[in-house]
């Protein structure tokens, strides 16, 4: 893992100034191109601001099939540094989230899995940092995930936590930025 603490201090200061207003924020991290280190920066920023968080920091990884953020925190090295990855939690906040699965999977008992079932949050060690994991392995042939505008969801996130860091794939790999950009605070 890279230590980007020094490089991210200015951004952390700007965030802390905004955080003093008492409402959570949603910050998107996206690169112009793939493979420029934006995921590393998003992860480092989330780690940097977590110690001062009262209500928690959620790190969303919108590269749903790779789950790089979750994979990084799941390594032995990360477990030694930050603690293990906790049990899955529901990040949907009882509202329609920004991800949609279509068609929805129908279980043997006839009930459909909601879109929210496919994404989980996991606490990292005993810190107030939580990282997302998309259950891509649960998708069946013919199912796909769509990222959509969800202003109501992001408002609920702001009300529930101090900060959401959203790691968004570059435009050359995904159209996710087009759906979520308007809901980001920065």
Coordinates of C-alpha atoms in Angstrom, one line a residue:
X1 CA 0.0 0.0 0.0
X2 CA 1.2 3.5 -0.9
X3 CA 1.3 6.3 1.7
X4 CA -0.2 9.4 0.1
X5 CA -0.8 11.2 3.4
X6 CA 1.4 14.2 2.5
X7 CA 0.0 14.6 -1.0
X8 CA -3.7 14.4 0.2
X9 CA -3.4 16.8 3.2
X10 CA -4.7 19.8 1.2
X11 CA -7.8 18.0 0.1
X12 CA -8.3 16.6 3.6
X13 CA -8.1 20.2 5.0
X14 CA -10.8 21.3 2.5
X15 CA -13.0 18.4 3.4
X16 CA -12.6 19.1 7.2
X17 CA -13.6 22.7 6.7
X18 CA -16.8 21.5 4.9
X19 CA -17.4 18.8 7.5
X20 CA -17.5 21.3 10.3
X21 CA -20.9 22.3 8.9
X22 CA -22.3 19.1 10.4
X23 CA -23.6 17.4 7.3
X24 CA -22.0 14.5 5.5
X25 CA -20.4 14.8 2.0
X26 CA -20.1 12.6 -1.0
X27 CA -16.8 13.0 -2.9
X28 CA -16.2 11.2 -6.2
X29 CA -12.7 10.2 -7.4
X30 CA -12.4 9.6 -11.1
X31 CA -9.5 9.6 -13.5
X32 CA -9.3 10.9 -17.1
X33 CA -8.0 7.5 -18.1
X34 CA -7.7 4.1 -16.5
X35 CA -4.6 3.0 -14.6
X36 CA -3.5 6.4 -13.3
X37 CA -3.8 5.6 -9.6
X38 CA -7.2 7.1 -8.8
X39 CA -8.3 4.1 -6.8
X40 CA -5.2 4.3 -4.7
X41 CA -5.9 8.0 -4.0
X42 CA -9.5 7.3 -3.1
X43 CA -8.5 4.6 -0.7
X44 CA -5.7 6.8 0.8
X45 CA -8.1 9.7 1.3
X46 CA -10.7 7.5 3.0
X47 CA -8.1 6.2 5.3
X48 CA -6.7 9.7 6.0
X49 CA -10.0 11.2 7.1
X50 CA -11.4 8.2 9.0
X51 CA -9.7 8.9 12.3
X52 CA -11.5 12.2 12.6
X53 CA -14.9 10.8 11.6
X54 CA -17.6 10.5 14.2
X55 CA -20.3 8.8 12.0
X56 CA -18.1 6.9 9.6
X57 CA -16.5 6.9 6.1
X58 CA -17.9 4.7 3.4
X59 CA -15.6 3.8 0.5
X60 CA -17.7 2.8 -2.5
X61 CA -16.0 1.0 -5.4
X62 CA -18.0 1.4 -8.6
X63 CA -15.7 -1.1 -10.5
X64 CA -18.3 -3.7 -9.6
X65 CA -16.6 -6.7 -11.1
X66 CA -13.1 -6.1 -9.8
X67 CA -14.0 -4.9 -6.2
X68 CA -10.4 -3.7 -6.0
X69 CA -11.0 -1.7 -2.8
X70 CA -12.5 -4.6 -1.0
X71 CA -9.7 -6.9 -2.3
X72 CA -7.0 -4.6 -1.1
X73 CA -8.4 -4.4 2.5
X74 CA -8.9 -8.2 2.4
X75 CA -5.1 -9.0 2.1
X76 CA -3.1 -10.3 5.0
X77 CA -0.9 -7.1 4.9
X78 CA -4.0 -4.9 5.2
X79 CA -5.4 -7.0 8.0
X80 CA -2.1 -6.6 10.0
X81 CA -2.2 -2.8 9.4
X82 CA -5.9 -2.0 9.8
X83 CA -7.6 -5.1 11.1
X84 CA -9.8 -7.6 9.4
X85 CA -12.7 -7.1 7.1
X86 CA -16.0 -7.2 9.0
X87 CA -19.3 -9.0 8.3
X88 CA -21.5 -7.7 5.4
X89 CA -23.9 -4.8 6.1
X90 CA -26.7 -3.3 4.0
X91 CA -25.7 0.1 2.6
X92 CA -29.1 0.8 1.0
X93 CA -30.4 2.9 3.9
X94 CA -33.9 1.6 3.1
X95 CA -34.2 3.6 -0.1
X96 CA -33.6 3.0 -3.8
X97 CA -29.8 2.9 -4.3
X98 CA -27.8 4.1 -7.2
X99 CA -27.3 0.6 -8.6
X100 CA -30.0 -1.5 -10.3
X101 CA -29.9 -5.1 -11.4
X102 CA -31.9 -6.3 -14.3
X103 CA -33.7 -8.6 -14.5
X104 CA -34.0 -9.3 -10.8
X105 CA -33.2 -12.8 -9.7
X106 CA -36.3 -14.8 -8.6
X107 CA -35.5 -17.2 -5.7
X108 CA -37.0 -20.7 -5.5
X109 CA -39.6 -19.4 -3.1
X110 CA -40.8 -16.9 -5.7
X111 CA -39.4 -13.8 -4.1
X112 CA -37.1 -11.4 -6.0
X113 CA -33.7 -10.4 -4.7
X114 CA -33.8 -6.6 -4.6
X115 CA -31.0 -4.6 -6.2
X116 CA -29.8 -3.6 -2.8
X117 CA -28.9 -7.2 -1.9
X118 CA -26.0 -7.2 -4.4
X119 CA -24.0 -4.6 -2.6
X120 CA -22.6 -4.9 0.9
X121 CA -20.4 -2.7 3.2
X122 CA -17.8 -4.1 5.5
X123 CA -16.1 -2.4 8.4
X124 CA -12.4 -2.4 8.4
X125 CA -11.0 -3.5 11.7
X126 CA -12.4 -1.4 14.6
X127 CA -12.1 1.8 12.5
X128 CA -15.1 3.8 11.3
X129 CA -14.0 3.0 7.7
X130 CA -16.4 0.8 5.7
X131 CA -15.7 -0.6 2.2
X132 CA -18.2 -1.7 -0.4
X133 CA -18.3 -5.1 -2.1
X134 CA -20.5 -5.9 -5.0
X135 CA -21.6 -9.5 -5.2
X136 CA -20.8 -10.0 -8.9
X137 CA -20.5 -13.7 -8.4
X138 CA -24.2 -13.8 -7.7
X139 CA -25.3 -12.4 -11.0
X140 CA -26.7 -15.0 -13.4
X141 CA -26.3 -15.1 -17.2
X142 CA -28.4 -12.4 -18.7
X143 CA -28.4 -10.1 -15.6
X144 CA -26.6 -6.8 -15.7
X145 CA -25.9 -3.9 -13.3
X146 CA -26.8 -0.3 -14.1
X147 CA -25.7 2.8 -12.3
X148 CA -28.4 5.4 -12.2
X149 CA -29.0 8.9 -10.8
X150 CA -30.2 8.5 -7.2
X151 CA -30.3 11.9 -5.5
X152 CA -32.5 10.6 -2.7
X153 CA -30.1 7.9 -1.9
X154 CA -27.1 10.2 -1.7
X155 CA -29.1 12.6 0.6
X156 CA -29.7 9.7 2.9
X157 CA -26.0 8.9 2.9
X158 CA -25.1 12.5 3.8
X159 CA -27.6 12.3 6.7
X160 CA -26.2 8.9 7.9
X161 CA -22.4 9.3 7.7
X162 CA -19.6 11.9 7.6
X163 CA -18.2 11.1 4.2
X164 CA -18.7 8.8 1.2
X165 CA -15.7 8.4 -1.0
X166 CA -16.8 7.1 -4.4
X167 CA -14.2 5.4 -6.5
X168 CA -15.5 5.8 -10.1
X169 CA -14.0 4.0 -13.1
X170 CA -12.6 6.2 -15.8
X171 CA -14.9 7.1 -18.7
X172 CA -12.9 4.9 -21.0
X173 CA -14.1 1.9 -19.0
X174 CA -17.5 2.8 -17.7
X175 CA -20.4 5.2 -18.1
X176 CA -20.9 5.4 -14.3
X177 CA -19.5 8.9 -14.0
X178 CA -22.3 10.1 -16.2
X179 CA -25.0 8.8 -13.8
X180 CA -23.4 9.8 -10.4
X181 CA -21.6 13.1 -11.2
X182 CA -24.5 15.4 -10.5
X183 CA -25.0 13.8 -7.0
X184 CA -21.4 14.3 -5.9
X185 CA -20.3 17.2 -3.8
X186 CA -16.9 17.3 -5.3

